[in-house]
Amino acid sequence: MDSEKADTPEQSKSGPQVMLRLTNVSKTFLSATQTVDALQATNLEILEGEFAVFFGPSGCGKSTLLNLIAGFEKPTTGEILLAGEPVAKPGPDRLMMFQEHALFPWLNVIDNVMYGLKRHGKFRFKPKMRAQKARELLRMVHLEEFEKASIHELSGGMKQRAALARALAPDPKVLLIDEPFPGLDALVRAKLYAELQEILITTHKTILSVTHDPSEAACLGDRVFVFTGRPGRVKAEIRVDLPRPRDMSDPKLAEFSGRIMSELEEGAKS
Amino acid sequence: MSRANGKSYKYYVLGFYVILFSAWQLLYTFGAIPEYLFPSPLQVARRLAELGTEGLLWPSIKATLVRMVIGFAVAAVIGLFIGLLMGTSRIVNSCLKSLFLGLQTLPTAAWVPVSLLLFGLKDEGIYFVILMSSMPAVAIATSDGILQIPPIYIRAAKTLGTSRLAMPFTVILPAALPSIVMGLKLGWTLGWHGAVSAELIKSSVGLGFLLSMGRELNDASQVIGIMVVTILVGLLLDRFVFGLIETRIRRKWGLDQDQDK
């Protein structure tokens, strides 16, 4: 599962490679009383190093799609390829960050960050390198002074940053973020957006996130996929070609967020 | 719990015991209770000191404790394992839950006749009683703790690449730890009950043995004294072994604070 070895035919071409390819992916939930088309057949490609945002109201299939990519759910039809390999079960190559931080309270901050490194991969049997890598990541999210802290001692924003460090530790090919930073106040969020973009610039991570906040979508996304509900499907795709790091107060950003929102409203009317 | 305000009530508690023991002593002094029925605190203390100098008290405490440590360790390991199976498999849980809840309602002393039938007067019988007394509590607390784990920890562990083998040791058991420690604490107390009950009949050394010896000698002071010792040793372990572990875990997890979210 070494990321270096996962060469695909696409990588011989020039330009950014396709990291994630979804072909005809759909999901239908069957219950005793009804069937729900959570997601209609979806085709999309996410390029390496791209930040894609799934935007839409609740129940539009965006979280379902994220769960399919993470491997928590199996698609009813279609195929998901990560760097050419079909996706089966959850794994650290498609690491998911949850709405709640999901940090383990029985471990301190640095042990949480090292958790994934202990499970597999090149750091598995190298405790010293593991600690070094974890400290590096904690520095990146500005938590280097809190490595021995218990989880409950961190503030909400610090918890999310620790969760981000833990998610980046196993060096996932794609980082999946289910609603980055909910329940935090606007100031903390603005700071976290800035940090996330900083990390994006330095690590060139491929990131997929889900949100129902149009300004967040415009601030973070290279491409924003607008979803509509019942049945869930991708209605439009908007490319946000603003330079990074982007500032939440940038009027151009507000323009994009307006465009994203109007796409959604058009979808609601039809 | 009231541990946080425990300090401010310390003197009340102290006062309560002073009054309790003085009342006991006074009832005796004024002849309200006949001496052969119920001894005075001073007589109890004197008898305990005698037992100590006769070399009976300390070896008995030690014998009971050693039996407890061994029997409880076995019970804890088995209880954890069964609890893990119950917590991770619905089938095992639905089969064993009622059985273990049933076993837990059984008074620990009820295991003594069975152990006499199975092991005669051998020491193994005492271990058997300890095991059967404490193991169900550990198993039930472990499985309850596991069933209450927020699913998000399991999802997070899966996405971080936790194998099926590593899952119980790195996530399931640690996540259930607060509940497991409560189960171990309860299991220890029940095992302590079982050990003393079994020693009443089966042993020639131990706190239970001193109790039944006191009864045979018609020595109320010894009976009451050993009861007090049994209470004190039990309390001491509860406070200083399990209490400290529990406090440490609660502090690490932040369970004693108000959630400021």
Coordinates of C-alpha atoms in Angstrom, one line a residue:
Chain A
M1 CA 0.0 0.0 0.0
D2 CA 3.0 2.3 -0.4
S3 CA 1.9 5.5 -2.0
E4 CA 5.0 5.7 -4.1
K5 CA 4.4 2.3 -5.7
A6 CA 0.9 2.9 -6.8
D7 CA 1.8 3.9 -10.3
T8 CA -1.0 4.1 -12.8
P9 CA -0.9 4.4 -16.5
E10 CA -2.2 8.0 -16.1
Q11 CA 0.9 9.1 -14.3
S12 CA 3.0 8.8 -17.4
K13 CA 1.1 11.6 -19.0
S14 CA 1.9 15.2 -18.3
G15 CA -0.1 17.5 -16.0
P16 CA -2.0 16.5 -12.9
Q17 CA -3.1 12.9 -12.7
V18 CA -6.6 11.6 -12.0
M19 CA -6.5 10.6 -8.4
L20 CA -10.1 9.5 -8.0
R21 CA -12.4 8.4 -10.7
L22 CA -16.1 7.7 -10.1
T23 CA -17.9 5.9 -12.9
N24 CA -21.7 5.6 -12.8
V25 CA -21.7 5.5 -9.0
S26 CA -25.1 5.4 -7.3
K27 CA -26.5 4.4 -4.0
T28 CA -30.0 3.2 -3.1
F29 CA -31.0 2.5 0.5
L30 CA -33.5 -0.2 1.0
S31 CA -35.7 -0.2 4.1
A32 CA -38.7 -2.3 4.9
T33 CA -41.2 0.4 3.8
Q34 CA -39.4 2.3 1.0
T35 CA -36.4 2.6 -1.2
V36 CA -34.5 5.9 -1.1
D37 CA -32.3 7.0 -4.0
A38 CA -29.6 8.6 -2.0
L39 CA -27.4 9.2 -4.9
Q40 CA -28.2 9.0 -8.7
A41 CA -25.6 7.7 -11.1
T42 CA -22.6 10.0 -10.7
N43 CA -19.5 10.4 -12.9
L44 CA -16.7 12.6 -11.8
E45 CA -12.9 12.8 -11.7
I46 CA -10.8 14.4 -9.0
L47 CA -7.3 15.4 -10.0
E48 CA -4.2 14.9 -7.8
G49 CA -3.7 17.9 -5.6
E50 CA -7.1 19.2 -6.1
F51 CA -9.5 20.5 -3.4
A52 CA -13.0 19.4 -4.3
V53 CA -16.0 20.5 -2.4
F54 CA -19.4 18.7 -2.3
F55 CA -21.9 21.4 -1.6
G56 CA -25.6 21.1 -1.0
P57 CA -28.5 20.9 1.5
S58 CA -28.8 18.0 3.8
G59 CA -30.1 14.9 2.2
C60 CA -28.6 15.6 -1.2
G61 CA -26.3 12.6 -1.2
K62 CA -23.1 14.5 -0.7
S63 CA -22.2 12.8 2.6
T64 CA -23.3 9.5 1.1
L65 CA -20.8 10.0 -1.7
L66 CA -18.1 10.7 0.8
N67 CA -18.9 7.6 2.7
L68 CA -18.8 5.6 -0.5
I69 CA -15.4 6.9 -1.3
A70 CA -14.2 6.2 2.2
G71 CA -15.4 2.7 1.9
F72 CA -17.9 2.8 4.8
E73 CA -20.7 2.1 2.3
K74 CA -20.7 0.1 -0.9
P75 CA -22.1 1.7 -4.1
T76 CA -25.3 0.1 -5.5
T77 CA -23.9 0.5 -9.0
G78 CA -20.7 1.8 -10.5
E79 CA -17.1 1.8 -9.6
I80 CA -14.8 4.0 -7.6
L81 CA -11.1 4.0 -8.6
L82 CA -8.4 5.5 -6.4
A83 CA -5.2 6.0 -8.5
G84 CA -6.5 3.2 -10.7
E85 CA -7.3 0.8 -7.9
P86 CA -10.9 -0.1 -7.0
V87 CA -12.0 1.0 -3.5
A88 CA -13.1 -1.7 -1.2
K89 CA -13.1 -1.2 2.6
P90 CA -12.1 1.9 4.7
G91 CA -8.4 2.5 4.8
P92 CA -5.8 5.2 5.4
D93 CA -5.3 5.9 1.7
R94 CA -8.7 7.6 1.8
L95 CA -8.6 8.9 5.3
M96 CA -11.8 10.5 6.6
M97 CA -12.1 13.4 9.1
F98 CA -15.4 13.5 10.8
Q99 CA -17.7 16.3 11.8
E100 CA -16.9 15.6 15.4
H101 CA -13.2 15.4 16.0
A102 CA -13.3 11.7 16.9
L103 CA -10.0 12.0 18.7
F104 CA -9.4 9.1 21.2
P105 CA -9.8 10.3 24.8
W106 CA -7.7 7.5 26.1
L107 CA -4.6 8.8 24.2
N108 CA -2.9 12.1 24.6
V109 CA -2.5 14.5 21.6
I110 CA 0.7 13.0 20.2
D111 CA -0.4 9.4 20.7
N112 CA -3.5 10.3 18.8
V113 CA -1.4 11.6 15.9
M114 CA 0.8 8.5 16.0
Y115 CA -2.1 6.1 16.1
G116 CA -2.4 5.7 12.4
L117 CA 1.4 5.5 12.0
K118 CA 1.5 2.6 14.4
R119 CA -1.1 0.6 12.4
H120 CA 0.8 0.1 9.2
G121 CA 3.0 1.7 6.6
K122 CA 6.7 2.6 6.7
F123 CA 6.6 4.0 10.3
R124 CA 5.0 0.9 11.8
F125 CA 8.1 -0.5 13.5
K126 CA 10.0 2.7 13.9
P127 CA 8.9 4.5 17.1
K128 CA 11.5 7.3 16.9
M129 CA 10.6 8.2 13.3
R130 CA 7.0 8.0 14.3
A131 CA 7.4 10.5 17.1
Q132 CA 9.4 12.8 14.8
K133 CA 6.8 12.7 12.1
A134 CA 4.0 13.3 14.6
R135 CA 5.9 16.4 16.1
E136 CA 6.4 17.7 12.6
L137 CA 2.7 17.5 12.0
L138 CA 1.8 19.1 15.3
R139 CA 4.1 22.0 14.5
M140 CA 2.3 22.4 11.2
V141 CA -1.0 22.7 13.0
H142 CA 0.6 24.9 15.8
L143 CA 0.0 22.4 18.6
E144 CA 3.6 21.5 19.3
E145 CA 3.3 22.7 22.9
F146 CA 0.3 20.5 23.5
E147 CA 1.7 17.1 22.5
K148 CA 1.3 15.6 26.0
A149 CA -2.1 17.3 26.7
S150 CA -5.3 15.2 27.2
I151 CA -7.9 15.7 24.5
H152 CA -10.5 17.3 26.8
E153 CA -7.9 20.0 27.6
L154 CA -8.0 21.3 24.1
S155 CA -10.4 24.0 22.8
G156 CA -12.8 23.1 19.9
G157 CA -10.5 24.6 17.3
M158 CA -7.4 22.9 18.7
K159 CA -9.3 19.5 18.7
Q160 CA -10.0 19.9 15.0
R161 CA -6.4 20.8 14.3
A162 CA -5.2 17.8 16.2
A163 CA -7.7 15.7 14.2
L164 CA -6.2 17.2 11.0
A165 CA -2.7 16.3 12.1
R166 CA -3.8 12.7 12.9
A167 CA -5.5 12.5 9.5
L168 CA -2.4 13.7 7.6
A169 CA 0.0 11.5 9.5
P170 CA -0.5 8.3 7.5
D171 CA 0.0 10.4 4.3
P172 CA -3.4 9.6 2.7
K173 CA -3.7 9.8 -1.1
V174 CA -7.1 11.6 -0.5
L175 CA -8.2 13.3 2.6
L176 CA -12.0 13.2 3.0
I177 CA -13.4 15.9 5.3
D178 CA -17.1 15.6 6.4
E179 CA -18.0 19.2 7.2
P180 CA -14.7 20.8 8.3
F181 CA -15.0 22.6 11.6
P182 CA -18.7 22.6 12.4
G183 CA -19.8 24.2 15.6
L184 CA -16.9 26.6 15.8
D185 CA -17.3 30.3 15.9
A186 CA -16.5 32.4 12.7
L187 CA -13.2 33.7 13.9
V188 CA -11.8 30.2 14.8
R189 CA -13.1 28.9 11.5
A190 CA -11.5 31.7 9.4
K191 CA -8.2 30.9 11.1
L192 CA -8.6 27.2 10.4
Y193 CA -9.5 27.9 6.7
A194 CA -6.3 29.8 6.4
E195 CA -4.3 27.0 8.0
L196 CA -5.9 24.3 5.9
Q197 CA -5.0 26.3 2.8
E198 CA -1.5 26.7 4.0
I199 CA -1.2 22.9 4.5
L200 CA -2.8 22.5 1.1
I201 CA -0.1 24.6 -0.5
T202 CA 2.8 22.9 1.2
T203 CA 1.6 19.3 1.0
H204 CA -0.4 19.3 -2.3
K205 CA -2.9 17.0 -0.8
T206 CA -5.9 15.9 -2.7
I207 CA -8.8 16.9 -0.5
L208 CA -12.5 16.2 -0.7
S209 CA -14.8 18.0 1.7
V210 CA -18.5 18.3 2.3
T211 CA -20.3 21.5 3.3
H212 CA -23.6 23.3 3.3
D213 CA -21.9 26.7 3.7
P214 CA -21.4 28.4 0.2
S215 CA -18.7 30.8 1.4
E216 CA -16.7 27.9 2.9
A217 CA -17.1 26.0 -0.4
A218 CA -15.8 29.1 -2.3
C219 CA -12.9 29.6 0.2
L220 CA -11.6 26.1 0.1
G221 CA -12.6 24.5 -3.2
D222 CA -10.8 24.4 -6.5
R223 CA -13.9 22.9 -7.8
V224 CA -17.3 22.9 -6.2
F225 CA -19.9 20.3 -7.0
V226 CA -23.4 21.5 -6.3
F227 CA -25.7 18.7 -5.2
T228 CA -29.5 18.8 -5.1
G229 CA -31.7 16.4 -3.2
R230 CA -34.4 13.8 -3.7
P231 CA -33.0 12.1 -5.5
G232 CA -29.4 13.2 -4.7
R233 CA -27.4 14.1 -7.7
V234 CA -24.6 16.4 -8.9
K235 CA -26.3 19.4 -10.6
A236 CA -23.5 21.7 -11.4
E237 CA -19.8 22.1 -11.2
I238 CA -18.2 25.4 -10.5
R239 CA -14.5 26.1 -10.8
V240 CA -13.2 28.6 -8.3
D241 CA -10.1 30.0 -9.9
L242 CA -9.0 32.4 -7.2
P243 CA -5.4 32.5 -6.0
R244 CA -4.5 31.0 -2.7
P245 CA -4.4 31.6 0.2
R246 CA -8.0 33.0 -0.1
D247 CA -9.4 35.4 2.4
M248 CA -13.0 35.0 3.6
S249 CA -13.5 38.8 3.3
D250 CA -12.4 38.9 -0.3
P251 CA -15.3 40.3 -2.4
K252 CA -14.4 38.0 -5.3
L253 CA -14.9 35.1 -3.0
A254 CA -18.4 36.5 -2.1
E255 CA -19.2 36.6 -5.8
F256 CA -18.3 32.9 -6.1
S257 CA -20.3 32.0 -3.1
G258 CA -23.3 33.8 -4.6
R259 CA -22.9 31.8 -7.8
I260 CA -22.7 28.6 -5.9
M261 CA -25.8 29.5 -4.0
S262 CA -27.8 30.5 -7.1
E263 CA -27.0 27.2 -8.7
L264 CA -28.5 25.5 -5.8
E265 CA -31.6 27.7 -5.8
E266 CA -32.2 27.0 -9.5
G267 CA -32.0 23.4 -8.7
A268 CA -34.6 23.7 -6.0
K269 CA -37.1 25.4 -8.3
S270 CA -36.9 22.9 -11.2
Chain B
M1 CA -20.3 11.8 42.9
S2 CA -19.6 13.9 45.9
R3 CA -15.8 13.4 45.9
A4 CA -15.3 17.0 44.9
N5 CA -17.1 18.3 48.0
G6 CA -15.7 15.4 50.2
K7 CA -13.1 17.7 51.8
S8 CA -15.6 20.2 53.2
Y9 CA -17.5 17.4 55.0
K10 CA -14.4 15.7 56.4
Y11 CA -15.0 17.0 59.9
Y12 CA -18.7 16.0 59.9
V13 CA -17.7 12.5 58.9
L14 CA -15.0 12.4 61.7
G15 CA -17.6 13.7 64.2
F16 CA -20.1 11.1 63.0
Y17 CA -17.7 8.2 63.8
V18 CA -16.7 9.7 67.1
I19 CA -20.4 10.0 68.1
L20 CA -21.1 6.5 66.8
F21 CA -18.3 4.8 68.7
S22 CA -19.0 6.8 71.9
A23 CA -22.7 5.9 71.7
W24 CA -21.7 2.2 71.3
Q25 CA -19.3 2.5 74.3
L26 CA -21.9 4.4 76.4
L27 CA -24.6 1.9 75.7
Y28 CA -22.3 -0.8 77.0
T29 CA -21.1 1.2 80.0
F30 CA -24.7 1.9 81.2
G31 CA -25.5 -1.8 80.7
A32 CA -28.1 -1.3 77.9
I33 CA -26.6 -4.3 76.0
P34 CA -25.6 -7.5 77.8
E35 CA -21.8 -8.1 77.4
Y36 CA -22.2 -11.7 76.1
L37 CA -24.4 -10.5 73.3
F38 CA -22.5 -7.5 72.1
P39 CA -19.0 -6.3 73.2
S40 CA -17.8 -2.8 73.7
P41 CA -15.5 -1.1 71.2
L42 CA -12.7 -1.3 73.8
Q43 CA -13.2 -5.1 74.1
V44 CA -13.2 -5.4 70.4
A45 CA -10.0 -3.5 70.1
R46 CA -8.4 -5.5 72.9
R47 CA -9.3 -8.8 71.2
L48 CA -7.9 -7.6 67.9
A49 CA -4.7 -6.7 69.6
E50 CA -4.6 -10.1 71.2
L51 CA -5.2 -11.8 67.8
G52 CA -2.3 -9.7 66.4
T53 CA 0.2 -10.7 69.1
E54 CA -1.0 -14.3 68.9
G55 CA 0.1 -14.2 65.2
L56 CA -3.4 -14.9 63.9
L57 CA -4.5 -11.6 62.5
W58 CA -1.9 -10.7 60.0
P59 CA -1.4 -14.1 58.4
S60 CA -5.2 -14.3 58.0
I61 CA -5.4 -10.9 56.3
K62 CA -2.6 -12.0 54.1
A63 CA -4.1 -15.3 53.2
T64 CA -7.4 -13.8 52.3
L65 CA -5.7 -11.1 50.2
V66 CA -3.5 -13.6 48.4
R67 CA -6.5 -15.7 47.5
M68 CA -8.3 -12.6 46.3
V69 CA -5.5 -11.3 44.2
I70 CA -5.1 -14.7 42.4
G71 CA -8.8 -15.5 42.1
F72 CA -9.7 -12.0 41.1
A73 CA -6.9 -11.8 38.5
V74 CA -8.2 -15.0 36.8
A75 CA -11.8 -13.7 37.1
A76 CA -10.8 -10.3 35.6
V77 CA -9.1 -11.9 32.6
I78 CA -11.9 -14.3 31.9
G79 CA -14.5 -11.6 32.5
L80 CA -12.8 -9.2 30.1
F81 CA -12.6 -11.9 27.4
I82 CA -16.2 -12.9 27.8
G83 CA -17.3 -9.2 28.0
L84 CA -15.3 -8.5 24.8
L85 CA -17.1 -11.3 23.0
M86 CA -20.5 -10.1 24.4
G87 CA -19.8 -6.6 23.4
T88 CA -18.7 -7.4 19.8
S89 CA -21.2 -10.1 18.9
R90 CA -24.9 -9.6 19.2
I91 CA -25.5 -13.4 19.2
V92 CA -23.1 -14.0 22.1
N93 CA -24.5 -11.0 23.9
S94 CA -28.2 -12.0 23.6
C95 CA -27.3 -15.6 24.7
L96 CA -25.1 -14.7 27.7
K97 CA -26.6 -11.4 28.9
S98 CA -29.5 -13.0 30.7
L99 CA -27.4 -15.8 32.1
F100 CA -24.8 -13.4 33.6
L101 CA -27.4 -11.0 34.9
G102 CA -29.0 -14.0 36.6
L103 CA -25.7 -15.1 38.0
Q104 CA -25.1 -11.6 39.3
T105 CA -28.3 -11.6 41.3
L106 CA -27.2 -14.8 43.0
P107 CA -25.8 -14.1 46.5
T108 CA -22.1 -14.8 46.5
A109 CA -22.5 -17.1 49.5
A110 CA -24.7 -19.4 47.4
W111 CA -21.6 -20.5 45.5
V112 CA -20.1 -22.0 48.7
P113 CA -22.3 -25.2 48.8
V114 CA -21.5 -25.8 45.1
S115 CA -17.8 -25.4 45.7
L116 CA -18.0 -27.8 48.6
L117 CA -19.6 -30.4 46.4
L118 CA -17.1 -29.8 43.6
F119 CA -13.9 -29.3 45.5
G120 CA -14.5 -30.6 49.1
L121 CA -12.5 -28.6 51.6
K122 CA -9.7 -27.9 49.2
D123 CA -8.5 -24.3 48.7
E124 CA -9.4 -24.5 45.0
G125 CA -13.0 -24.2 46.2
I126 CA -12.4 -20.7 47.6
Y127 CA -10.9 -19.6 44.2
F128 CA -13.9 -21.0 42.5
V129 CA -16.2 -18.9 44.7
I130 CA -14.2 -15.8 44.1
L131 CA -14.2 -16.5 40.4
M132 CA -17.9 -17.0 40.1
S133 CA -18.7 -14.1 42.4
S134 CA -16.7 -11.5 40.5
M135 CA -16.5 -12.7 36.9
P136 CA -20.1 -11.9 35.9
A137 CA -19.8 -8.3 37.1
V138 CA -16.6 -7.8 35.1
A139 CA -18.1 -9.4 31.9
I140 CA -21.3 -7.4 32.1
A141 CA -19.6 -4.0 32.7
T142 CA -17.1 -4.8 29.9
S143 CA -19.9 -5.6 27.4
D144 CA -22.0 -2.6 28.5
G145 CA -19.0 -0.4 28.1
I146 CA -18.3 -1.7 24.7
L147 CA -21.9 -1.3 23.5
Q148 CA -21.8 2.3 24.6
I149 CA -18.7 3.2 22.6
P150 CA -19.6 6.1 20.2
P151 CA -19.6 4.5 16.7
I152 CA -17.5 7.4 15.5
Y153 CA -14.4 5.9 17.3
I154 CA -14.8 2.7 15.4
R155 CA -15.2 4.5 12.1
A156 CA -12.2 6.7 12.9
A157 CA -10.1 3.6 13.7
K158 CA -11.2 1.9 10.5
T159 CA -10.3 4.9 8.3
L160 CA -6.9 5.1 10.2
G161 CA -6.3 1.5 9.0
T162 CA -6.9 -0.5 12.2
S163 CA -6.9 -4.2 11.5
R164 CA -9.6 -6.6 12.9
L165 CA -7.0 -8.0 15.3
A166 CA -5.8 -4.6 16.5
M167 CA -9.3 -3.2 17.0
P168 CA -10.1 -4.8 20.4
F169 CA -6.7 -3.8 22.0
T170 CA -6.2 -0.4 20.5
V171 CA -9.8 0.9 20.4
I172 CA -12.6 -1.3 21.9
L173 CA -11.1 -2.1 25.3
P174 CA -9.5 1.3 25.8
A175 CA -12.7 3.1 24.8
A176 CA -14.7 1.0 27.3
L177 CA -12.2 1.5 30.0
P178 CA -14.2 3.8 32.3
S179 CA -17.0 1.2 32.4
I180 CA -14.5 -1.7 32.7
V181 CA -12.8 -0.1 35.8
M182 CA -16.2 0.2 37.4
G183 CA -16.9 -3.4 36.7
L184 CA -13.5 -4.5 38.1
K185 CA -14.3 -2.4 41.2
L186 CA -17.7 -4.1 41.7
G187 CA -16.1 -7.5 40.8
W188 CA -13.5 -7.0 43.5
T189 CA -16.1 -6.2 46.1
L190 CA -18.2 -9.2 45.2
G191 CA -15.2 -11.4 45.1
W192 CA -14.2 -10.1 48.6
H193 CA -17.7 -11.1 49.8
G194 CA -17.3 -14.5 48.2
A195 CA -13.8 -15.1 49.6
V196 CA -14.9 -14.4 53.2
S197 CA -18.0 -16.5 52.8
A198 CA -16.1 -19.4 51.5
E199 CA -13.5 -19.2 54.2
L200 CA -16.2 -19.4 56.9
I201 CA -16.6 -23.0 56.0
K202 CA -13.6 -24.2 54.1
S203 CA -10.5 -22.8 55.5
S204 CA -8.1 -23.0 58.4
V205 CA -6.6 -19.6 57.7
G206 CA -8.1 -16.3 56.6
L207 CA -10.5 -13.6 57.8
G208 CA -13.6 -15.9 57.2
F209 CA -11.9 -18.6 59.3
L210 CA -11.3 -16.1 62.2
L211 CA -15.0 -15.2 62.0
S212 CA -16.2 -18.7 62.2
M213 CA -13.6 -19.5 64.9
G214 CA -14.9 -16.5 66.9
R215 CA -18.4 -17.9 66.7
E216 CA -17.3 -21.4 67.8
L217 CA -15.6 -19.9 70.8
N218 CA -18.6 -17.7 71.5
D219 CA -16.3 -14.8 71.3
A220 CA -18.4 -11.8 70.2
S221 CA -15.4 -9.5 70.4
Q222 CA -13.5 -11.5 67.9
V223 CA -16.5 -11.7 65.5
I224 CA -17.2 -8.0 65.6
G225 CA -13.4 -7.2 65.4
I226 CA -12.9 -9.3 62.3
M227 CA -15.9 -7.8 60.7
V228 CA -14.4 -4.4 61.3
V229 CA -11.1 -5.5 59.9
T230 CA -12.8 -7.0 56.8
I231 CA -14.6 -3.8 56.2
L232 CA -11.4 -1.7 56.7
V233 CA -9.3 -3.9 54.3
G234 CA -12.0 -3.9 51.7
L235 CA -12.5 -0.1 52.0
L236 CA -8.7 0.5 51.8
L237 CA -8.4 -1.5 48.6
D238 CA -11.5 0.1 47.1
R239 CA -10.2 3.6 47.8
F240 CA -6.5 3.2 47.1
V241 CA -6.4 0.7 44.3
F242 CA -9.6 1.0 42.3
G243 CA -10.4 4.5 43.5
L244 CA -7.1 5.9 42.4
I245 CA -7.2 4.2 39.0
E246 CA -10.7 5.4 38.5
T247 CA -9.8 9.0 39.4
R248 CA -6.9 8.9 37.0
I249 CA -8.9 7.7 34.1
R250 CA -11.7 10.2 34.8
R251 CA -9.2 13.0 34.9
K252 CA -7.5 11.9 31.7
W253 CA -10.8 11.7 29.9
G254 CA -12.1 14.9 31.4
L255 CA -15.2 13.1 32.8
D256 CA -15.3 15.1 36.0
Q257 CA -15.6 18.5 34.4
D258 CA -18.6 20.2 33.0
Q259 CA -18.4 19.9 29.3
D260 CA -17.8 23.4 28.1
K261 CA -19.0 23.1 24.6

